[in-house]
């Protein structure tokens, strides 16, 4: 996300001097759009029909599962206990839990403004905390432990999103959105790899403006990292055994808004949040099409028992659409 602590757009009140109060009323209305859960208008922007129809059925419908939140991010499907979705409402300092049976509940509060979430190979929830400035793990006994919070003795900026490699290492991005103008302790915005087994932290990339969403190809041999700063693109790296990376070419450019959260499906296609919805890219970087979403998505994930539901966190709401494809196992 671009402005984690600001959940609504501000606009100029205009130069002809309408009372500031009117603007405040308008702004307040903009903060609380009149949305209801349920089916919403489903629109697609299809660029390659043959490929798109392998992913999205013609009768697929976008559904708003829940709304009324402030800025939703970081969805992850947790496969234990029958399966449930966890996601962040960053300004509300809360992790939410959702299931079809139970609807929406609080999972953890305070969350220290947690942003991106994932599960490790043991099914434990891993979260990036903005104000905690650390990456944490939820243990089976319910305790929360700090995995890593410093680089060369200096605090991280505000870890944003995290992905688990098949070797068990955690790869995460550290832009400065959560610093809200405060200087970075280490003076940069890196992508990191952390090995929970050895506790070794290494730098993956140093040349991003705002490294943000992060995911692996299903076999773990490619790493994708979104840059939601000036470049507004996704880059791809080759990953070697032991965690060394090479490459880093631009994989795709986002043509509306910025790329934030990204995920690969089981076929290695890349799904990216963007200004107008979810953009779907072929493994060679070609845009296959878009699932348009009424609010601007910040992140997405695959979930439910068959992995074929795409959950989308978009500003005040949680959306979902059933797909023909599925997330990696
Ligand atoms: Mg993000």
mmCIF file with all atom_site columns, C-alpha atoms and ligand atoms in Angstrom, residues 1 73 115 160-161 212 260-261 299, ligand 1:
data_model
loop_
_atom_site.group_PDB
_atom_site.id
_atom_site.type_symbol
_atom_site.label_atom_id
_atom_site.label_alt_id
_atom_site.label_comp_id
_atom_site.label_asym_id
_atom_site.label_entity_id
_atom_site.label_seq_id
_atom_site.pdbx_PDB_ins_code
_atom_site.Cartn_x
_atom_site.Cartn_y
_atom_site.Cartn_z
_atom_site.occupancy
_atom_site.B_iso_or_equiv
_atom_site.pdbx_formal_charge
_atom_site.auth_seq_id
_atom_site.auth_comp_id
_atom_site.auth_asym_id
_atom_site.auth_atom_id
_atom_site.pdbx_PDB_model_num
ATOM   1  C  CA  . UNK A 1 1   ? 0.000  0.000  0.000  1.00 0.00 ? 1   UNK A CA  1
ATOM   2  C  CA  . UNK A 1 73  ? -4.155 -5.554 3.373  1.00 0.00 ? 73  UNK A CA  1
ATOM   3  C  CA  . UNK A 1 115 ? 0.536  -5.330 7.006  1.00 0.00 ? 115 UNK A CA  1
ATOM   4  C  CA  . UNK A 1 160 ? 5.543  -4.581 4.314  1.00 0.00 ? 160 UNK A CA  1
ATOM   5  C  CA  . UNK A 1 161 ? 5.086  -8.016 2.806  1.00 0.00 ? 161 UNK A CA  1
ATOM   6  C  CA  . UNK A 1 212 ? 6.368  -3.915 -1.703 1.00 0.00 ? 212 UNK A CA  1
ATOM   7  C  CA  . UNK A 1 260 ? 1.166  -3.660 -4.240 1.00 0.00 ? 260 UNK A CA  1
ATOM   8  C  CA  . UNK A 1 261 ? 0.483  -7.260 -3.158 1.00 0.00 ? 261 UNK A CA  1
ATOM   9  C  CA  . UNK A 1 299 ? -3.335 -7.233 -1.877 1.00 0.00 ? 299 UNK A CA  1
HETATM 10 MG MG1 . LIG B 2 .   ? 2.008  -4.119 0.471  1.00 0.00 ? 1   LIG B MG1 1
#
